Structures are given as structure tokens and as C-alpha cells.
XYZ file of N, CA, C and O in Angstrom:
512
model
N 86.010 158.357 102.946
C 84.590 158.984 102.860
C 84.336 159.902 101.977
O 85.356 160.791 101.803
N 83.304 159.758 101.249
C 83.073 160.735 100.052
C 82.643 162.092 100.690
O 81.631 162.195 101.566
N 83.242 162.953 100.075
C 82.771 164.316 100.562
C 82.403 165.406 99.406
O 83.541 165.221 98.379
N 81.627 166.075 99.219
C 81.115 167.097 98.179
C 80.878 168.161 98.915
O 79.890 168.396 99.803
N 81.852 169.532 98.657
C 81.389 170.550 99.303
C 81.138 171.765 98.422
O 82.143 172.171 97.669
N 79.985 172.384 98.311
C 79.602 173.335 97.214
C 79.976 174.747 98.058
O 80.024 175.150 99.122
N 80.303 175.750 97.100
C 80.485 177.172 97.469
C 80.253 177.929 96.258
O 80.107 177.510 95.101
N 80.124 179.427 96.608
C 80.119 180.108 95.438
C 78.655 180.782 95.231
O 78.321 181.517 94.421
N 77.623 180.384 95.986
C 76.260 181.018 95.818
C 76.266 182.172 96.314
O 77.155 182.763 97.115
N 74.946 182.912 96.117
C 74.946 184.159 96.557
C 73.735 184.926 95.927
O 72.874 184.452 95.289
N 73.634 186.123 96.141
C 72.533 186.902 95.539
C 73.131 187.779 94.490
O 74.119 188.528 94.648
N 72.284 187.854 93.238
C 72.975 188.496 92.016
C 71.752 189.111 91.409
O 70.514 188.451 91.397
N 71.842 190.067 90.560
C 70.769 190.661 89.753
C 70.527 189.948 88.352
O 71.514 189.248 88.055
N 69.449 189.939 87.970
C 68.981 189.201 86.683
C 70.041 189.780 85.599
O 70.425 190.941 85.588
N 70.657 188.872 84.802
C 71.511 189.233 83.780
C 72.993 188.949 84.547
O 74.034 188.843 83.658
N 73.148 188.675 85.799
C 74.583 188.704 86.358
C 75.089 187.341 86.162
O 74.544 186.431 85.492
N 76.131 187.080 86.751
C 76.960 185.751 86.876
C 77.280 185.253 88.272
O 77.514 186.269 88.986
N 77.533 184.229 88.257
C 77.918 183.263 89.452
C 78.717 182.242 89.023
O 78.311 181.567 87.983
N 79.953 181.750 89.793
C 80.479 180.512 89.456
C 80.311 179.706 90.704
O 80.883 180.073 91.977
N 79.814 178.656 90.646
C 79.868 177.442 91.861
C 80.979 176.699 91.714
O 81.173 176.233 90.683
N 81.248 176.302 92.855
C 82.445 175.066 92.905
C 81.932 174.160 93.850
O 81.206 174.102 94.722
N 82.505 172.801 93.409
C 82.272 171.671 94.013
C 83.538 170.984 94.466
O 84.195 170.482 93.434
N 84.033 170.987 95.542
C 85.266 170.160 95.929
C 84.860 168.962 96.474
O 84.277 168.567 97.285
N 85.664 167.973 95.747
C 85.464 166.672 95.901
C 86.360 165.819 96.521
O 87.501 166.144 96.050
N 86.087 164.805 97.266
C 87.113 163.936 97.919
C 86.856 162.567 98.403
O 85.524 162.440 98.416
N 87.547 161.494 98.367
C 87.240 160.353 99.093
C 86.679 159.305 98.015
O 86.179 158.335 98.504
N 86.934 159.638 96.762
C 86.768 158.549 95.585
C 87.577 158.735 94.329
O 88.362 159.748 94.391
N 87.729 157.688 93.569
C 88.455 157.878 92.333
C 87.752 158.504 91.402
O 86.665 158.173 90.731
N 88.179 159.809 90.932
C 87.487 160.616 90.003
C 86.995 160.235 88.708
O 86.049 160.374 88.151
N 88.015 159.439 88.288
C 87.826 158.943 86.894
C 86.739 157.971 86.644
O 86.006 157.744 85.647
N 86.258 157.302 87.802
C 85.121 156.392 87.756
C 83.742 157.174 87.969
O 82.739 156.334 87.883
N 83.630 158.576 87.984
C 82.574 159.045 88.512
C 82.212 160.224 87.417
O 83.031 160.870 86.888
N 80.808 160.492 87.542
C 80.317 161.854 86.881
C 79.930 162.733 88.225
O 79.457 162.284 89.119
N 79.900 163.935 87.954
C 79.554 164.889 88.893
C 78.290 165.641 88.067
O 78.291 166.040 87.008
N 77.148 165.706 88.988
C 75.975 166.393 88.558
C 75.801 167.541 89.361
O 76.036 167.598 90.633
N 75.099 168.642 88.713
C 74.799 169.588 89.395
C 73.226 169.680 89.313
O 72.531 169.515 88.217
N 72.525 169.817 90.460
C 70.985 169.664 90.417
C 70.617 171.192 91.348
O 71.454 171.629 92.098
N 69.372 171.375 91.026
C 68.921 172.521 91.890
C 67.479 172.051 92.384
O 66.482 171.533 91.742
N 66.934 172.835 93.380
C 65.679 172.701 93.921
C 65.155 174.016 94.507
O 65.830 174.491 95.551
N 64.117 174.465 93.947
C 63.482 175.761 94.352
C 62.320 175.281 95.378
O 61.707 174.143 95.211
N 61.880 176.151 96.149
C 60.872 176.072 97.142
C 59.557 175.555 96.529
O 59.056 175.902 95.591
N 58.914 174.300 97.124
C 57.907 173.751 96.487
C 57.935 172.901 95.155
O 56.959 172.433 94.581
N 59.152 172.707 94.618
C 59.390 172.073 93.350
C 60.378 170.903 93.750
O 61.130 170.813 94.707
N 60.261 169.874 92.702
C 61.081 168.943 92.772
C 62.559 169.185 92.266
O 62.926 170.215 91.703
N 63.604 168.406 92.741
C 64.773 168.800 92.556
C 64.930 168.186 90.981
O 64.824 167.261 90.500
N 65.753 169.106 90.294
C 66.063 168.944 88.766
C 67.385 168.800 88.578
O 68.177 169.623 89.064
N 67.666 168.151 87.321
C 69.187 168.254 86.916
C 69.458 169.364 85.987
O 68.630 169.872 85.311
N 70.722 169.998 86.415
C 71.048 171.146 85.624
C 72.120 170.812 84.713
O 71.911 171.020 83.435
N 73.247 170.193 85.088
C 74.334 169.868 84.227
C 75.009 168.451 84.872
O 74.679 168.447 86.157
N 75.735 167.855 83.945
C 76.637 166.959 84.486
C 77.816 166.722 83.806
O 77.863 167.075 82.479
N 79.017 166.120 84.230
C 80.239 166.039 83.588
C 80.804 164.738 84.065
O 80.867 164.484 85.271
N 81.608 164.052 83.186
C 82.379 162.982 83.519
C 83.914 163.401 83.791
O 84.382 164.434 83.079
N 84.296 162.997 84.874
C 85.949 163.397 85.233
C 86.817 162.705 84.089
O 87.654 163.379 83.941
N 86.504 161.581 83.733
C 87.493 160.821 82.967
C 87.653 161.561 81.485
O 88.710 161.564 81.005
N 86.729 161.837 80.931
C 86.614 162.441 79.506
C 86.222 163.743 79.372
O 86.231 164.592 78.168
N 85.579 164.499 80.293
C 85.143 165.647 80.155
C 83.780 165.909 79.592
O 83.163 167.031 79.379
N 83.014 165.070 79.038
C 81.907 164.877 78.459
C 81.020 165.607 79.554
O 80.707 165.328 80.640
N 80.127 166.555 78.947
C 79.102 167.190 79.661
C 77.809 167.402 78.937
O 77.692 167.271 77.734
N 76.854 167.587 79.930
C 75.356 167.518 79.224
C 74.750 168.640 80.019
O 74.968 168.844 81.311
N 73.691 169.273 79.384
C 72.998 170.428 79.974
C 71.437 170.428 79.889
O 71.044 169.840 78.669
N 70.679 170.577 80.867
C 69.443 170.954 80.678
C 68.960 171.937 79.601
O 69.943 173.006 79.730
N 67.833 171.806 78.815
C 67.531 172.776 78.018
C 67.396 174.245 78.601
O 67.502 175.397 77.945
N 66.731 174.284 79.877
C 66.810 175.460 80.706
C 67.918 176.370 80.709
O 67.974 177.569 80.967
N 69.099 175.652 80.715
C 70.566 176.501 80.912
C 71.353 176.299 79.687
O 72.505 176.858 79.953
N 71.077 175.665 78.924
C 71.844 175.571 77.813
C 72.209 176.788 77.028
O 71.378 177.515 76.799
N 73.612 176.976 76.851
C 74.101 178.371 76.246
C 74.255 179.478 77.455
O 74.875 180.436 77.204
N 73.866 179.150 78.589
C 74.278 180.027 79.684
C 75.051 179.457 80.743
O 75.815 180.290 81.448
N 75.001 178.233 81.002
C 75.792 177.668 82.105
C 76.881 176.809 81.272
O 76.574 176.158 80.325
N 78.083 176.830 82.115
C 79.088 175.966 81.624
C 79.748 175.290 82.697
O 80.215 175.686 83.716
N 79.791 173.939 82.762
C 80.413 173.011 83.574
C 81.938 172.613 83.419
O 82.133 172.457 82.048
N 82.725 172.539 84.269
C 84.081 172.395 83.754
C 84.720 171.592 85.143
O 84.149 171.580 86.170
N 85.881 170.726 84.926
C 86.614 170.268 86.032
C 88.000 170.678 86.077
O 88.653 171.115 85.050
N 88.594 170.768 87.267
C 89.867 171.050 87.515
C 90.575 169.726 88.139
O 90.421 169.568 89.440
N 90.935 168.596 87.471
C 91.316 167.372 87.861
C 92.352 167.521 88.775
O 92.375 166.815 89.867
N 93.376 168.416 88.668
C 94.441 168.682 89.699
C 93.817 169.010 91.236
O 94.485 168.722 92.285
N 92.737 169.764 91.122
C 92.115 170.207 92.277
C 91.006 169.515 92.735
O 90.349 169.678 93.865
N 90.610 168.522 92.002
C 89.239 167.634 92.311
C 88.343 168.524 92.600
O 87.518 168.220 93.372
N 87.986 169.462 91.633
C 86.939 170.464 91.663
C 86.255 170.578 90.369
O 86.787 170.567 89.230
N 84.957 170.614 90.592
C 83.807 170.922 89.519
C 83.304 172.215 89.527
O 82.989 172.545 90.630
N 83.377 172.996 88.302
C 82.725 174.409 88.592
C 81.505 174.463 87.578
O 81.354 173.738 86.605
N 80.600 175.236 88.153
C 79.586 175.491 87.191
C 79.267 177.173 87.003
O 78.961 177.824 87.930
N 79.742 177.548 85.883
C 79.797 179.003 85.591
C 78.383 179.433 85.026
O 77.994 178.555 84.163
N 77.790 180.296 85.745
C 76.332 180.688 85.513
C 76.259 182.046 84.876
O 76.664 182.849 85.667
N 75.942 182.109 83.661
C 75.925 183.649 83.067
C 74.433 183.690 82.758
O 73.675 183.110 82.588
N 74.156 185.116 82.426
C 72.909 185.563 82.107
C 71.762 184.997 82.924
O 70.725 184.352 82.382
N 71.943 185.158 84.229
C 70.957 184.461 85.286
C 69.696 185.127 85.233
O 69.399 186.322 84.845
N 68.731 184.319 85.463
C 67.341 184.687 85.706
C 66.610 184.485 86.764
O 67.038 183.616 87.692
N 65.633 185.203 87.200
C 64.955 184.858 88.572
C 64.666 183.421 88.858
O 64.558 182.932 89.812
N 64.364 182.841 87.731
C 63.708 181.580 87.731
C 64.900 180.436 87.979
O 64.733 179.385 88.163
N 66.088 180.790 87.903
C 67.234 180.171 88.340
C 67.498 180.166 89.799
O 68.300 179.392 90.388
N 66.686 180.809 90.561
C 66.855 181.042 92.085
C 66.320 179.462 92.541
O 65.301 178.807 92.132
N 67.354 179.055 93.532
C 67.358 177.652 93.876
C 68.504 177.483 94.795
O 69.254 178.052 94.832
N 68.229 176.178 95.567
C 69.479 175.782 96.372
C 70.181 174.821 95.237
O 69.332 173.846 94.600
N 71.482 174.949 94.822
C 72.199 174.130 94.169
C 72.973 173.119 94.734
O 73.597 173.370 95.667
N 72.819 172.027 94.334
C 73.790 170.881 94.862
C 74.676 170.272 93.827
O 74.294 170.199 92.605
N 75.765 169.727 94.286
C 76.538 168.794 93.390
C 76.358 167.635 94.151
O 76.329 167.239 95.188
N 76.616 166.426 93.081
C 76.331 165.129 93.386
C 77.345 164.066 92.739
O 77.913 164.648 91.689
N 77.569 163.114 93.111
C 78.544 162.155 92.311
C 77.946 160.861 92.092
O 77.246 160.257 93.036
N 78.103 160.410 90.857
C 77.487 159.060 90.604
C 78.536 158.009 89.947
O 79.286 158.475 88.961
N 78.617 156.778 90.258
C 79.560 155.863 89.810
C 79.187 155.438 88.501
O 78.062 155.063 88.278
N 80.210 155.331 87.462
C 80.158 154.607 86.407
C 79.051 155.307 85.350
O 78.494 154.869 84.324
N 78.797 156.747 85.532
C 77.930 157.462 84.694
C 78.689 158.446 83.847
O 79.651 159.036 84.158
N 78.096 158.404 82.504
C 78.783 159.204 81.570
C 78.009 160.664 81.249
O 76.986 160.501 81.636
N 78.749 161.771 81.110
C 78.262 162.889 80.912
C 77.661 163.134 79.505
O 77.476 164.469 79.130
N 77.676 162.096 78.676
C 77.422 162.265 77.310
C 75.910 162.459 76.970
O 75.542 162.818 75.703
N 74.969 161.995 77.843
C 73.486 162.332 77.222
C 72.828 162.616 78.593
O 73.346 162.615 79.617
N 71.578 162.880 78.363
C 70.507 163.285 79.346
C 70.344 162.170 80.377
O 69.968 162.673 81.384
N 70.798 161.111 80.421
C 70.663 159.919 81.540
C 71.506 160.460 82.648
O 70.795 160.279 83.900
N 72.433 161.235 82.480
C 73.102 161.658 83.596
C 72.477 162.742 84.513
O 73.021 162.893 85.418
N 71.300 163.253 83.911
C 70.675 164.146 84.795
C 69.541 163.458 85.530
O 68.689 164.190 86.242
N 69.691 162.271 85.647
C 68.520 161.620 86.541
C 69.143 161.490 87.926
O 70.219 161.090 88.498
N 68.263 162.133 88.950
C 68.612 162.279 90.349
C 68.792 160.925 90.902
O 69.733 160.731 91.667
N 68.032 159.763 90.563
C 68.173 158.582 91.043
C 69.663 157.925 90.979
O 69.761 156.889 91.567
N 70.502 158.330 90.007
C 71.660 157.671 89.741
C 72.709 158.282 90.767
O 73.705 157.495 90.983
N 72.480 159.234 91.644
C 73.422 159.772 92.325
C 73.439 159.270 93.840
O 72.225 159.510 94.427
N 74.430 158.836 94.258
C 74.591 158.431 95.414
C 75.171 159.428 96.670
O 74.859 159.117 97.752
N 75.808 160.247 96.159
C 76.589 161.069 97.214
C 75.956 162.492 96.727
O 76.123 163.003 95.716
N 75.869 163.457 97.938
C 75.319 164.814 97.801
C 75.974 165.745 98.694
O 76.422 165.523 99.892
N 76.323 167.001 98.101
C 76.718 168.099 99.006
C 75.482 168.662 99.856
O 74.325 168.290 99.584
N 75.996 169.577 100.669
C 74.846 170.324 101.389
C 74.244 171.398 100.870
O 73.120 171.842 101.079
N 74.640 171.825 99.666
C 73.867 172.912 98.700
C 74.410 174.255 99.090
O 74.934 174.462 100.237
N 74.259 175.135 98.058
C 74.664 176.487 98.226
C 73.589 177.381 97.288
O 73.031 177.029 96.476
N 73.063 178.390 98.057
C 71.680 179.019 97.673
C 72.166 180.079 96.608
O 73.088 180.846 96.677
N 71.398 180.077 95.422
C 71.461 180.937 94.491
C 70.209 181.729 94.518
O 69.168 181.001 94.261
N 70.390 183.123 94.606
C 69.014 183.822 94.484
C 69.147 185.134 93.350
O 70.182 185.854 93.439
N 68.420 185.033 92.548
C 68.632 186.075 91.309
C 67.360 187.098 91.424
O 66.301 186.644 91.315
N 67.631 188.266 91.697
C 66.615 189.131 91.853
C 66.366 189.802 90.401
O 67.161 190.081 89.665
N 64.905 190.151 90.397
C 64.493 190.927 89.075
C 64.954 192.639 88.942
O 65.024 193.144 89.977
């Protein structure tokens, strides 16, 4: 059974940092990419970043490029999203997700429709 469990969300002031974790199990990691998505109230879910387990290639949405960094710990089957210089507009419920056969090398990996498996989400709130 595929499981994705996010943690690390919380309340932080603008300019602060948080690190989200996504613990993954139940699938062959080298065959998958992990995506981070977020959804604010009243808005559509949007792609933030994605990374391939096999080669570590990663892609970022323009809105977070230079502030967020995604990484994997293959020994722990965990993906991290380091978020620095947080802004109030980063406030959202953050999800990690898994997609088979997707590369993290281009913007295609930020397409919501590619992802079959989703975690329950972790709330990030950035105060001004």
C-alpha cells in the first residue's frame, strides 16, 4: 500500500523558514517522482516543486524558485522541502504526492493530473 505522510508545517513569521518532510512507503522509489503541491482557500491546487528519486533532478515553480529547495534522503525514503524567506502568500495546505515514470527535469512534473498518490497535507501559515 502506497503511503505518503507529510510533517513539518506550522506558523511562522514572514521571512522565516520551515522544512517539510514526506515519508514515503509502499512503492519502488526509483520509478517515481515526488511532487509538492499547495492549496490555499478558494484557490486551485498548484505545483511547487518536484524531484525524481532516481537521479535527483528537481524543478521549481517560478513563485518559489530561489527560496525553496527539494531534496531526498533515499536511505530514509523521505523527501524534504526546505522553505526559506517565507511570504504570507505561501500560506496554504501543502501536499506531497507520487507519480510513476515522471522526471523532475522539467515543468511537466508539476502537473497535478500526473499524480496518483497523495498525502493528507500539512498546514503552513505565514504571518505578516
